[in-house]
Structures are given as structure tokens and as C-alpha cells.
Tab-separated table of C-alpha atoms in Angstrom:
chain	number	residue	atom	x	y	z
K	1	MET	CA	-24.818	-16.195	-56.901
K	2	ALA	CA	-21.345	-14.979	-57.953
K	3	LYS	CA	-22.122	-15.548	-61.606
K	4	SER	CA	-25.414	-13.681	-61.247
K	5	ILE	CA	-23.544	-10.687	-59.840
K	6	LYS	CA	-21.108	-10.942	-62.764
K	7	TYR	CA	-24.041	-10.794	-65.194
K	8	LEU	CA	-25.433	-7.685	-63.494
K	9	LEU	CA	-22.078	-5.894	-63.412
K	10	LEU	CA	-21.413	-6.719	-67.043
K	11	ALA	CA	-24.852	-5.478	-68.045
K	12	LEU	CA	-24.341	-2.207	-66.164
K	13	ILE	CA	-20.908	-1.684	-67.698
K	14	CYS	CA	-22.228	-2.350	-71.203
K	15	SER	CA	-25.167	0.008	-70.804
K	16	ALA	CA	-23.001	2.747	-69.363
K	17	PHE	CA	-20.039	2.721	-71.721
K	18	SER	CA	-20.985	1.122	-75.027
K	19	SER	CA	-23.330	1.728	-77.921
K	20	VAL	CA	-24.865	-1.710	-78.309
K	21	THR	CA	-26.379	-2.593	-81.678
K	22	TYR	CA	-29.550	-4.633	-81.786
K	23	TYR	CA	-31.262	-7.098	-84.050
K	24	PRO	CA	-32.952	-8.614	-86.039
K	25	ILE	CA	-30.224	-8.267	-88.689
K	26	ASP	CA	-28.096	-5.917	-86.612
K	27	GLY	CA	-28.423	-8.126	-83.536
K	28	TYR	CA	-25.149	-10.037	-83.380
K	29	GLU	CA	-23.495	-7.831	-80.761
K	30	LYS	CA	-26.490	-8.042	-78.454
K	31	THR	CA	-27.436	-11.681	-78.834
K	32	GLY	CA	-24.302	-13.459	-80.048
K	33	ILE	CA	-26.413	-15.221	-82.699
K	34	LYS	CA	-23.766	-15.754	-85.362
K	35	ARG	CA	-26.284	-16.172	-88.180
K	36	LEU	CA	-27.131	-12.493	-87.775
K	37	LYS	CA	-23.517	-11.428	-88.305
K	38	ARG	CA	-23.591	-13.068	-91.717
K	39	LEU	CA	-26.811	-11.221	-92.551
K	40	GLU	CA	-25.146	-7.956	-91.531
K	41	ARG	CA	-22.336	-8.693	-93.965
K	42	ILE	CA	-24.760	-9.571	-96.747
K	43	LYS	CA	-26.654	-6.344	-96.188
K	44	SER	CA	-23.456	-4.273	-96.222
K	45	GLY	CA	-22.280	-5.942	-99.447
K	46	GLU	CA	-19.325	-7.640	-97.769
K	47	ILE	CA	-20.820	-11.012	-98.714
K	48	ASN	CA	-22.524	-11.690	-102.033
K	49	ASP	CA	-25.597	-13.883	-101.677
K	50	SER	CA	-28.007	-14.558	-104.513
K	51	HIS	CA	-30.795	-15.445	-102.084
K	52	ALA	CA	-31.470	-11.879	-101.012
K	53	LEU	CA	-33.943	-11.204	-98.254
K	54	PRO	CA	-37.121	-9.293	-99.182
K	55	PRO	CA	-37.423	-5.616	-98.188
K	56	GLY	CA	-39.755	-6.524	-95.343
K	57	ALA	CA	-36.984	-8.487	-93.626
K	58	MET	CA	-34.746	-5.457	-93.184
K	59	LYS	CA	-36.279	-3.879	-90.086
K	60	LEU	CA	-33.931	-2.896	-87.282
K	61	HIS	CA	-34.442	-3.095	-83.537
K	62	SER	CA	-35.784	0.428	-83.207
K	63	GLU	CA	-38.439	-0.253	-85.838
K	64	ILE	CA	-39.980	-3.265	-84.100
K	65	ARG	CA	-42.718	-2.283	-81.702
K	66	LEU	CA	-45.757	-3.728	-79.991
K	67	ASN	CA	-48.954	-2.589	-81.675
K	68	LEU	CA	-51.578	-2.984	-78.949
K	69	LEU	CA	-50.038	-1.326	-75.909
K	70	SER	CA	-52.898	1.183	-75.970
K	71	ARG	CA	-55.316	-1.757	-75.546
K	72	LYS	CA	-53.349	-3.422	-72.765
K	73	ASP	CA	-56.232	-3.278	-70.296
K	74	ASP	CA	-58.626	-5.050	-72.665
K	75	SER	CA	-59.231	-8.780	-72.532
K	76	ALA	CA	-58.743	-10.937	-75.608
K	77	ALA	CA	-62.509	-11.533	-75.581
K	78	ALA	CA	-63.139	-7.791	-75.827
K	79	ILE	CA	-60.843	-7.579	-78.853
K	80	LEU	CA	-62.236	-10.691	-80.547
K	81	THR	CA	-65.612	-9.188	-81.413
K	82	THR	CA	-66.716	-10.148	-84.905
K	83	ASP	CA	-66.937	-7.352	-87.466
K	84	ALA	CA	-69.820	-8.254	-89.782
K	85	SER	CA	-68.442	-6.574	-92.905
K	86	PHE	CA	-64.966	-8.010	-92.427
K	87	GLN	CA	-66.461	-11.438	-91.712
K	88	LYS	CA	-68.417	-11.384	-94.965
K	89	GLU	CA	-65.305	-10.634	-97.014
K	90	ILE	CA	-63.250	-13.331	-95.273
K	91	ASN	CA	-66.038	-15.882	-95.761
K	92	ALA	CA	-65.953	-15.231	-99.506
K	93	LEU	CA	-62.319	-16.396	-99.676
K	94	PHE	CA	-63.277	-19.892	-98.535
K	95	LYS	CA	-66.226	-20.613	-100.807
K	96	GLY	CA	-66.017	-24.192	-102.047
K	97	LEU	CA	-63.436	-25.201	-99.433
K	98	ASP	CA	-64.284	-27.765	-96.773
K	99	LYS	CA	-64.046	-27.317	-93.029
K	100	SER	CA	-60.475	-28.498	-92.884
K	101	TYR	CA	-59.599	-24.835	-93.508
K	102	SER	CA	-59.777	-22.872	-90.255
K	103	LEU	CA	-58.861	-19.253	-89.659
K	104	ALA	CA	-58.804	-16.489	-87.080
K	105	ILE	CA	-57.716	-12.987	-88.067
K	106	VAL	CA	-57.718	-9.600	-86.380
K	107	ASP	CA	-56.976	-6.362	-88.195
K	108	ILE	CA	-55.166	-4.051	-85.767
K	109	SER	CA	-54.239	-1.301	-88.224
K	110	ASP	CA	-56.283	1.058	-86.070
K	111	PRO	CA	-56.103	-0.130	-82.447
K	112	ASN	CA	-59.242	1.881	-81.710
K	113	ALA	CA	-61.233	0.188	-84.477
K	114	ILE	CA	-60.104	-3.451	-84.421
K	115	ARG	CA	-61.809	-5.892	-86.823
K	116	TYR	CA	-62.086	-9.632	-86.156
K	117	ALA	CA	-63.155	-12.458	-88.463
K	118	HIS	CA	-62.985	-16.231	-88.155
K	119	ARG	CA	-63.775	-19.590	-89.709
K	120	ASN	CA	-64.005	-22.791	-87.631
K	121	GLU	CA	-61.796	-20.967	-85.158
K	122	THR	CA	-62.318	-23.484	-82.320
K	123	ALA	CA	-61.432	-26.544	-84.424
K	124	GLY	CA	-58.507	-28.493	-82.970
K	125	TYR	CA	-55.421	-29.411	-84.994
K	126	GLN	CA	-52.101	-31.061	-84.264
K	127	PRO	CA	-50.012	-27.861	-83.994
K	128	GLY	CA	-46.698	-29.364	-85.145
K	129	SER	CA	-43.885	-26.826	-85.011
K	130	VAL	CA	-46.253	-23.994	-84.112
K	131	GLY	CA	-46.066	-25.531	-80.637
K	132	LYS	CA	-42.536	-24.145	-80.382
K	133	LEU	CA	-44.095	-20.796	-79.538
K	134	ALA	CA	-45.294	-22.364	-76.260
K	135	VAL	CA	-41.667	-23.313	-75.536
K	136	LEU	CA	-40.653	-19.708	-76.272
K	137	LEU	CA	-43.262	-18.412	-73.829
K	138	GLY	CA	-42.114	-20.948	-71.229
K	139	LEU	CA	-38.508	-19.777	-71.624
K	140	PHE	CA	-39.303	-16.127	-70.975
K	141	THR	CA	-41.606	-17.072	-68.108
K	142	GLN	CA	-38.761	-18.858	-66.330
K	143	LEU	CA	-36.269	-16.076	-67.104
K	144	ALA	CA	-38.635	-13.626	-65.406
K	145	LYS	CA	-38.764	-15.877	-62.347
K	146	LEU	CA	-34.969	-16.109	-62.231
K	147	TYR	CA	-34.451	-12.362	-62.532
K	148	PRO	CA	-37.740	-10.586	-61.734
K	149	ASP	CA	-36.068	-7.186	-61.363
K	150	SER	CA	-33.483	-7.260	-64.148
K	151	TRP	CA	-34.186	-7.520	-67.863
K	152	GLU	CA	-30.452	-7.121	-68.548
K	153	MET	CA	-29.612	-10.225	-66.530
K	154	ARG	CA	-32.226	-12.265	-68.391
K	155	THR	CA	-30.770	-11.418	-71.805
K	156	GLN	CA	-27.209	-11.757	-70.538
K	157	LEU	CA	-28.005	-15.321	-69.455
K	158	LEU	CA	-29.437	-16.063	-72.919
K	159	LYS	CA	-26.231	-14.776	-74.488
K	160	ASP	CA	-23.709	-16.306	-72.067
K	161	LYS	CA	-25.175	-19.674	-71.118
K	162	SER	CA	-23.882	-22.395	-73.459
K	163	VAL	CA	-25.430	-25.858	-73.376
K	164	LYS	CA	-24.670	-29.099	-75.140
K	165	SER	CA	-27.159	-30.981	-77.292
K	166	GLY	CA	-26.707	-34.518	-75.988
K	167	VAL	CA	-29.427	-36.982	-77.013
K	168	TRP	CA	-32.106	-34.282	-76.762
K	169	GLY	CA	-31.197	-32.753	-80.118
K	170	LEU	CA	-31.061	-35.991	-82.083
K	171	THR	CA	-33.238	-37.540	-84.809
K	172	ASP	CA	-34.291	-34.287	-86.516
K	173	THR	CA	-33.753	-33.921	-90.272
K	174	HIS	CA	-33.912	-30.107	-90.221
K	175	THR	CA	-30.482	-28.511	-90.535
K	176	VAL	CA	-29.098	-25.544	-88.597
K	177	PRO	CA	-26.789	-22.811	-89.954
K	178	ILE	CA	-23.342	-22.868	-88.366
K	179	TYR	CA	-21.480	-19.663	-89.230
K	180	ASN	CA	-17.824	-19.091	-88.359
K	181	VAL	CA	-17.472	-15.336	-87.857
K	182	GLU	CA	-13.670	-15.330	-88.090
K	183	LYS	CA	-13.376	-17.548	-91.175
K	184	ASN	CA	-16.570	-16.261	-92.789
K	185	THR	CA	-17.758	-19.809	-93.559
K	186	LEU	CA	-21.266	-21.230	-93.404
K	187	VAL	CA	-22.185	-24.891	-92.959
K	188	LYS	CA	-25.735	-26.228	-92.758
K	189	ARG	CA	-26.137	-29.641	-91.142
K	190	GLN	CA	-28.199	-31.634	-88.681
K	191	VAL	CA	-27.629	-31.217	-84.963
K	192	ILE	CA	-25.233	-33.752	-83.441
K	193	ALA	CA	-24.880	-34.741	-79.781
K	194	SER	CA	-21.627	-32.790	-79.302
K	195	ASP	CA	-23.042	-29.465	-80.573
K	196	VAL	CA	-22.814	-26.572	-78.132
K	197	PHE	CA	-24.706	-23.313	-78.639
K	198	THR	CA	-25.873	-20.517	-76.370
K	199	LEU	CA	-29.492	-20.296	-75.249
K	200	TYR	CA	-30.022	-17.416	-77.685
K	201	GLU	CA	-28.670	-19.509	-80.559
K	202	TRP	CA	-30.652	-22.629	-79.688
K	203	THR	CA	-33.773	-20.450	-79.494
K	204	ASP	CA	-32.976	-18.917	-82.880
K	205	HIS	CA	-32.448	-22.382	-84.386
K	206	MET	CA	-35.824	-23.401	-82.933
K	207	LEU	CA	-37.624	-20.511	-84.614
K	208	SER	CA	-35.722	-19.313	-87.691
K	209	VAL	CA	-35.216	-22.773	-89.219
K	210	SER	CA	-37.719	-24.640	-87.000
K	211	ASN	CA	-35.158	-27.182	-85.830
K	212	ASN	CA	-36.856	-29.823	-83.672
K	213	GLY	CA	-33.706	-30.725	-81.790
K	214	ALA	CA	-33.197	-27.098	-80.807
K	215	ALA	CA	-36.800	-26.941	-79.570
K	216	SER	CA	-36.304	-29.987	-77.339
K	217	ILE	CA	-33.067	-28.508	-75.971
K	218	VAL	CA	-34.661	-25.144	-75.177
K	219	TRP	CA	-37.576	-26.967	-73.530
K	220	ARG	CA	-35.070	-29.011	-71.505
K	221	GLU	CA	-33.396	-25.811	-70.275
K	222	VAL	CA	-36.773	-24.315	-69.333
K	223	LEU	CA	-37.417	-27.441	-67.261
K	224	LEU	CA	-34.005	-27.090	-65.603
K	225	MET	CA	-34.639	-23.411	-64.813
K	226	ALA	CA	-37.832	-24.408	-63.026
K	227	ALA	CA	-36.143	-27.253	-61.173
K	228	PHE	CA	-32.965	-25.458	-60.053
K	229	GLY	CA	-34.148	-21.862	-59.735
K	230	GLU	CA	-31.372	-19.429	-58.855
K	231	ALA	CA	-28.787	-22.227	-59.098
K	232	TYR	CA	-29.507	-22.668	-62.823
K	233	PRO	CA	-27.018	-20.102	-64.245
K	234	GLU	CA	-24.096	-22.064	-62.771
K	235	LEU	CA	-25.571	-25.505	-63.472
K	236	THR	CA	-23.065	-27.809	-65.166
K	237	GLU	CA	-23.755	-30.423	-67.811
K	238	GLU	CA	-22.788	-33.150	-65.343
K	239	GLN	CA	-25.266	-31.862	-62.745
K	240	ALA	CA	-28.036	-31.637	-65.326
K	241	THR	CA	-27.372	-35.165	-66.548
K	242	ALA	CA	-27.390	-36.508	-62.996
K	243	TYR	CA	-30.706	-34.755	-62.340
K	244	PHE	CA	-32.338	-36.427	-65.335
K	245	LYS	CA	-30.948	-39.840	-64.431
K	246	GLU	CA	-31.908	-39.667	-60.761
K	247	THR	CA	-35.336	-37.982	-60.948
K	248	PRO	CA	-38.393	-40.221	-61.459
K	249	ARG	CA	-39.676	-40.137	-65.030
K	250	LYS	CA	-43.201	-39.125	-63.970
K	251	GLU	CA	-41.867	-36.158	-62.012
K	252	LEU	CA	-39.860	-35.003	-65.030
K	253	THR	CA	-42.826	-35.493	-67.345
K	254	ASP	CA	-45.175	-33.528	-65.090
K	255	LEU	CA	-42.735	-30.640	-64.677
K	256	SER	CA	-41.892	-30.494	-68.370
K	257	ASN	CA	-45.603	-30.348	-69.163
K	258	ASP	CA	-46.245	-27.595	-66.629
K	259	VAL	CA	-43.465	-25.250	-67.751
K	260	VAL	CA	-44.855	-24.926	-71.283
K	261	ASN	CA	-48.582	-25.167	-70.565
K	262	LEU	CA	-49.173	-23.174	-67.382
K	263	PRO	CA	-47.943	-19.921	-68.996
K	264	LEU	CA	-50.635	-20.409	-71.651
K	265	ARG	CA	-53.272	-20.852	-68.942
K	266	ASP	CA	-52.020	-17.653	-67.277
K	267	LEU	CA	-52.896	-15.864	-70.528
K	268	GLY	CA	-56.419	-17.256	-70.451
K	269	ILE	CA	-55.769	-19.803	-73.210
K	270	SER	CA	-57.525	-23.033	-72.246
K	271	SER	CA	-56.110	-26.537	-72.660
K	272	ASP	CA	-58.689	-27.180	-75.387
K	273	GLU	CA	-57.486	-24.096	-77.255
K	274	TRP	CA	-53.761	-24.858	-77.108
K	275	ARG	CA	-51.621	-27.353	-75.269
K	276	LEU	CA	-48.303	-29.078	-75.803
K	277	GLY	CA	-47.946	-32.708	-74.767
K	278	SER	CA	-44.705	-34.082	-76.182
K	279	PHE	CA	-41.154	-33.061	-76.988
K	280	PHE	CA	-40.068	-32.575	-80.598
K	281	THR	CA	-37.409	-35.308	-80.771
K	282	LYS	CA	-37.215	-38.966	-79.837
K	283	GLY	CA	-33.990	-38.318	-77.968
K	284	ALA	CA	-35.888	-36.380	-75.316
K	285	ASN	CA	-38.015	-39.447	-74.565
K	286	THR	CA	-34.926	-41.021	-73.019
K	287	TYR	CA	-35.875	-39.079	-69.894
K	288	VAL	CA	-39.397	-37.646	-70.251
K	289	GLY	CA	-42.693	-39.042	-71.438
K	290	ASP	CA	-45.682	-37.607	-73.280
K	291	LYS	CA	-48.678	-36.208	-71.429
K	292	GLY	CA	-52.059	-34.903	-72.511
K	293	GLY	CA	-51.465	-34.782	-76.257
K	294	SER	CA	-50.906	-31.641	-78.332
K	295	ILE	CA	-53.633	-29.501	-79.843
K	296	GLY	CA	-53.943	-26.033	-81.304
K	297	THR	CA	-56.875	-23.944	-82.461
K	298	PRO	CA	-56.852	-20.740	-84.496
K	299	VAL	CA	-58.480	-18.785	-81.677
K	300	GLY	CA	-56.053	-20.110	-79.051
K	301	LEU	CA	-53.001	-19.185	-81.099
K	302	LEU	CA	-54.505	-15.804	-82.002
K	303	LYS	CA	-54.993	-15.053	-78.306
K	304	PHE	CA	-51.254	-15.575	-77.834
K	305	LEU	CA	-50.462	-13.068	-80.605
K	306	ILE	CA	-52.865	-10.538	-79.079
K	307	HIS	CA	-51.260	-10.848	-75.647
K	308	LEU	CA	-47.851	-10.518	-77.292
K	309	GLU	CA	-48.867	-7.257	-78.997
K	310	GLN	CA	-50.390	-6.003	-75.736
K	311	GLY	CA	-47.116	-6.624	-73.917
K	312	LYS	CA	-48.829	-9.121	-71.602
K	313	ALA	CA	-46.952	-12.303	-72.615
K	314	VAL	CA	-44.944	-12.385	-69.348
K	315	ASP	CA	-44.263	-8.622	-69.488
K	316	GLU	CA	-43.693	-5.881	-72.035
K	317	ALA	CA	-39.948	-6.448	-72.471
K	318	SER	CA	-40.404	-10.212	-72.843
K	319	SER	CA	-43.248	-9.757	-75.333
K	320	LEU	CA	-41.106	-7.493	-77.492
K	321	GLU	CA	-38.130	-9.848	-77.372
K	322	MET	CA	-40.294	-12.811	-78.343
K	323	LYS	CA	-41.661	-10.799	-81.244
K	324	ARG	CA	-38.091	-10.008	-82.375
K	325	LEU	CA	-37.219	-13.701	-82.273
K	326	MET	CA	-40.238	-14.449	-84.477
K	327	TYR	CA	-39.142	-11.898	-87.087
K	328	MET	CA	-38.471	-13.642	-90.395
K	329	THR	CA	-34.887	-12.933	-91.391
K	330	ASP	CA	-34.434	-16.406	-92.858
K	331	ARG	CA	-36.058	-17.940	-95.923
K	332	ARG	CA	-39.809	-17.308	-95.989
K	333	ILE	CA	-42.020	-20.342	-96.545
K	334	ARG	CA	-45.689	-21.238	-96.986
K	335	TYR	CA	-47.956	-18.375	-95.876
K	336	ALA	CA	-45.039	-15.963	-95.450
K	337	GLN	CA	-43.789	-16.654	-98.979
K	338	ALA	CA	-46.685	-14.804	-100.644
K	339	PRO	CA	-45.304	-12.100	-102.995
K	340	ALA	CA	-47.899	-9.681	-101.604
K	341	LEU	CA	-45.955	-9.750	-98.303
K	342	LYS	CA	-42.481	-9.020	-99.693
K	343	ASP	CA	-42.480	-5.421	-98.414
K	344	ALA	CA	-44.126	-6.385	-95.128
K	345	ALA	CA	-42.423	-7.326	-91.903
K	346	VAL	CA	-43.573	-10.855	-91.072
K	347	TYR	CA	-43.286	-12.423	-87.616
K	348	PHE	CA	-44.004	-16.015	-88.368
K	349	LYS	CA	-44.123	-19.645	-87.318
K	350	SER	CA	-45.232	-22.549	-89.447
K	351	GLY	CA	-45.919	-26.134	-88.443
K	352	SER	CA	-46.811	-29.345	-90.221
K	353	LEU	CA	-47.384	-33.005	-89.480
K	354	TYR	CA	-48.467	-35.694	-91.912
K	355	LYS	CA	-49.258	-39.400	-91.653
K	356	CYS	CA	-49.505	-41.962	-94.442
K	357	ASP	CA	-51.319	-45.252	-94.872
K	358	ARG	CA	-49.631	-46.838	-97.874
K	359	THR	CA	-51.870	-49.895	-97.859
K	360	THR	CA	-54.697	-47.976	-99.533
K	361	GLY	CA	-52.853	-47.431	-102.811
K	362	GLU	CA	-53.567	-43.704	-102.580
K	363	GLU	CA	-50.941	-41.059	-103.286
K	364	CYS	CA	-49.063	-40.215	-100.122
K	365	GLY	CA	-45.740	-38.543	-99.356
K	366	GLN	CA	-44.028	-35.674	-97.611
K	367	TYR	CA	-46.644	-33.024	-96.716
K	368	LYS	CA	-49.198	-35.123	-98.633
K	369	GLY	CA	-50.514	-37.411	-95.907
K	370	ASN	CA	-53.638	-39.442	-96.608
K	371	VAL	CA	-54.474	-40.032	-92.924
K	372	GLN	CA	-53.418	-36.661	-91.493
K	373	ASN	CA	-51.920	-33.698	-93.297
K	374	PHE	CA	-51.761	-30.769	-90.903
K	375	MET	CA	-50.247	-27.476	-92.003
K	376	ASN	CA	-50.473	-24.403	-89.783
K	377	SER	CA	-49.353	-20.797	-90.175
K	378	VAL	CA	-49.175	-18.145	-87.457
K	379	ALA	CA	-48.235	-14.641	-88.549
K	380	ILE	CA	-48.058	-11.010	-87.553
K	381	VAL	CA	-47.997	-8.920	-90.739
K	382	GLU	CA	-46.916	-5.274	-90.755
K	383	HIS	CA	-46.949	-3.265	-93.992
K	384	PRO	CA	-45.059	0.034	-94.394
K	385	ASP	CA	-48.404	1.859	-94.750
K	386	ASN	CA	-49.435	0.775	-91.228
K	387	CYS	CA	-51.695	-2.034	-92.418
K	388	ASN	CA	-51.157	-4.479	-89.565
K	389	TYR	CA	-52.909	-7.735	-88.753
K	390	LEU	CA	-52.578	-11.014	-86.850
K	391	VAL	CA	-53.622	-14.225	-88.556
K	392	VAL	CA	-53.729	-17.959	-87.853
K	393	LEU	CA	-54.490	-20.394	-90.680
K	394	MET	CA	-54.764	-24.124	-89.917
K	395	THR	CA	-55.533	-26.831	-92.478
K	396	ASN	CA	-55.782	-30.601	-92.790
K	397	VAL	CA	-56.148	-31.153	-96.539
K	398	LEU	CA	-55.367	-34.789	-97.317
K	399	ARG	CA	-53.097	-35.940	-100.163
K	400	LYS	CA	-52.041	-32.405	-101.042
K	401	ASN	CA	-49.143	-30.146	-100.086
K	402	SER	CA	-51.049	-27.155	-98.742
K	403	ALA	CA	-48.086	-24.762	-98.891
K	404	THR	CA	-49.383	-23.271	-102.143
K	405	ASP	CA	-52.888	-22.934	-100.680
K	406	HIS	CA	-51.450	-21.063	-97.709
K	407	MET	CA	-49.495	-18.743	-99.991
K	408	TYR	CA	-52.508	-17.965	-102.205
K	409	LEU	CA	-54.790	-17.459	-99.232
K	410	ALA	CA	-52.191	-15.136	-97.710
K	411	ALA	CA	-52.303	-12.945	-100.822
K	412	ASN	CA	-56.115	-12.855	-100.860
K	413	ILE	CA	-56.378	-12.223	-97.123
K	414	ASP	CA	-53.868	-9.393	-97.481
K	415	LYS	CA	-55.980	-7.869	-100.250
K	416	VAL	CA	-59.122	-7.963	-98.107
K	417	VAL	CA	-57.412	-6.326	-95.132
K	418	LYS	CA	-55.856	-3.612	-97.324
K	419	LYS	CA	-59.236	-2.660	-98.786
K	420	ALA	CA	-60.114	-0.940	-95.537
């Protein structure tokens, strides 16, 4: 427990004697996420970058809040009551589109007059990278178990604990940004087995650039937190490796499944509404297997966003920190790329998965699967004029890259919400 005491002392010293800056963009000092230091320098003009972030990406820590704290005592079911007028306008956006387009949206601009609309909201989809939000929830669930009485110790562990990729981070084509603060150099490349980042940085890689290797590594650490409890902060790489080699595969698979799925059940999200059944990289399958399959529905994912805004995803501090980590301060894509959202703060996760059968002679390629072509968008949108809403759009349109559809629908959905 010596290291735990060190964390607490350090946190107390920092809070007593320093003025700590926060993120998103001003978050380097708090989190140690080096990518944010580069964004600080771009914002200050110290670095010239032609790929400027939109105005909506410039919020600071003090400007990010939870929007449904006043409705904390309400169940998700109480909030998800269909508004007939809103429903009619949302329905009109999907005329002529088949049922592969599914949506759940809740307008929370006025917490006392919430509006809900939906379309095939219980339809199940392969969630793809949207499933990384379940890993995020699992991480903060285990942090709360490690340090139930100290938020400072939870975030200090995220900042101080460095872990190595190993095989868990391998076989992903997504790159991660590696910024050298001293030399002011940026390299983007795939994760390699020797890479070492802090828990905060691996989590940022998992969300900001949707790196699959990072997601498997964070999930691995969540599993280790559950397995080792209070011994986790001082756990060495050698001890972790020995644990994975010596523990029966079924035991590891069951525990890994529990740590990301049981927190969803605690929020009242059923296994048919959202579950995660497999890691995001083949390297992870060296030690753990798949279990139960993965599925996501618009209503299940929307329930998560509602609990987040209510401060009930673990607790209020954890909910707010998860929301900060979802804040888009990297390149916006798909739904979040809509020009109508450029002035809005967007807290976002996208996921896709496609499968091709090339024996049919049909067109098929990246994001244009002819067997499966899932594309999913989960977003919290906050406009400067207090027009705020939560939306989940899930599609399975074959032989077509649906990114443009998501972007156009985002603009039209935004227009409908703003009308009120």
C-alpha cells in the first residue's frame, strides 16, 4: 500500500499548493496526455497547423458539465417517453430509407421538458468500436472499487501507471499520435509490442483515434484491476504476464467478460440492448477467448448517455471524466463531421465493421461490405445556444460507405432539434 499512500500524498500536495490546469485541450498537466500539449501549442499559435480544430472543439474543463443532474432521480424509462410532435419530424427524415437505419434521440435542451424520438431503436447491430465505451465504463468502475473514497487517487493512478503493449496491442491498422513534448515532434504509427503509455494515454488512444490495440490494453488492465484489487497499482509486467500464463483460459474469459458487461447491467442496460463479447485485437486472443457475442442497440447506447449525463455512470465524478474523454479534440469523422456541428461541442464515438463476399461479383471494399456493413455513431451534441441532445444512429447499408449518410442525417437531425 506504500504506493497508494504516495498517490494520496501527492494528490493532497498538488491540490493544496498548485493551480492545476485541466483538459480537454488544456489537460496535459492533469492527465499527462501528450497529444493535448500539442493542441495547447496549436491554440496558442506556437505551432502552425493547417488542420485547425472547429470552434466547438475549444471548450475547457470548466465549460464541460453534466446536463441531467436535475433529473438524477429519474429512471431512463421515465426520460424515454416518446414526444409525438418530435417523433413525427424525425420520422420524416427517414422516408424512403429501409429499416437498416435505426435511431434513438433525446432532446435535453430543457431538462424539464425532455423530448424523445426513435426508429427501430431495439434493432441489434454489431457495435464495432462503439463497444469501447463499455471498456471505458469498466475502467472507471474498477477505479472506484480500488479507491472508493478518493477521486484524486483514481486519476493519479491513470496518470502515473505506465503499461506495456505486448501482444495485446498488435494487429490493428489504426495509428496513434506519439508526441515528444521536449523536441516538439509528432509521429503517427501503429502500436508495437514495446510501446509503453500511461493508462490515461492508452484510454485517449482508444477513444480519440479509436485504436483497437489501445482498447484491448485498457480492457486487459481493467481485468487485472479486478483480479488483483488493491495490489494492482504496484503490479509489475512480469507478474501480469505470469498471471495470464498460469490462469485457466476459461477463468480469464469469464472475468474479462464480466468487467465490461456487469457495469452495463448495473445501469439497467440488458444484454440484448448492449453487450461486448470479444477483444478488439487478435493478440488478446493469445490469453482470452470470446464469449456471448457483441451487440448494440440505439436504445441501449442511449441509456448509457442518459446515465452519463445524470452522473450515474459509476458516480458523478466518473461520469464527468468519461464525458471529457469522449470530447472530440481530434479529427471529426462521419456523424460528427457535419458542418452544422462545427460550433457545437461533440462528445462522440463511432464504430464500423464490414464483411465481404467477393464470389458474388458485387462491389465490395472498405466500409462497403456486401454481407455486413455496420456503421454506428454515438454523440452528445451541445450548441452554444443551449441546444443539447443525445443521439445514436446505427446503420447496415450494404455496398455503400455510409459516412456521408451519417453526416447528412446529422445536419437534418440538428435542424429538427433546433426548430424547437
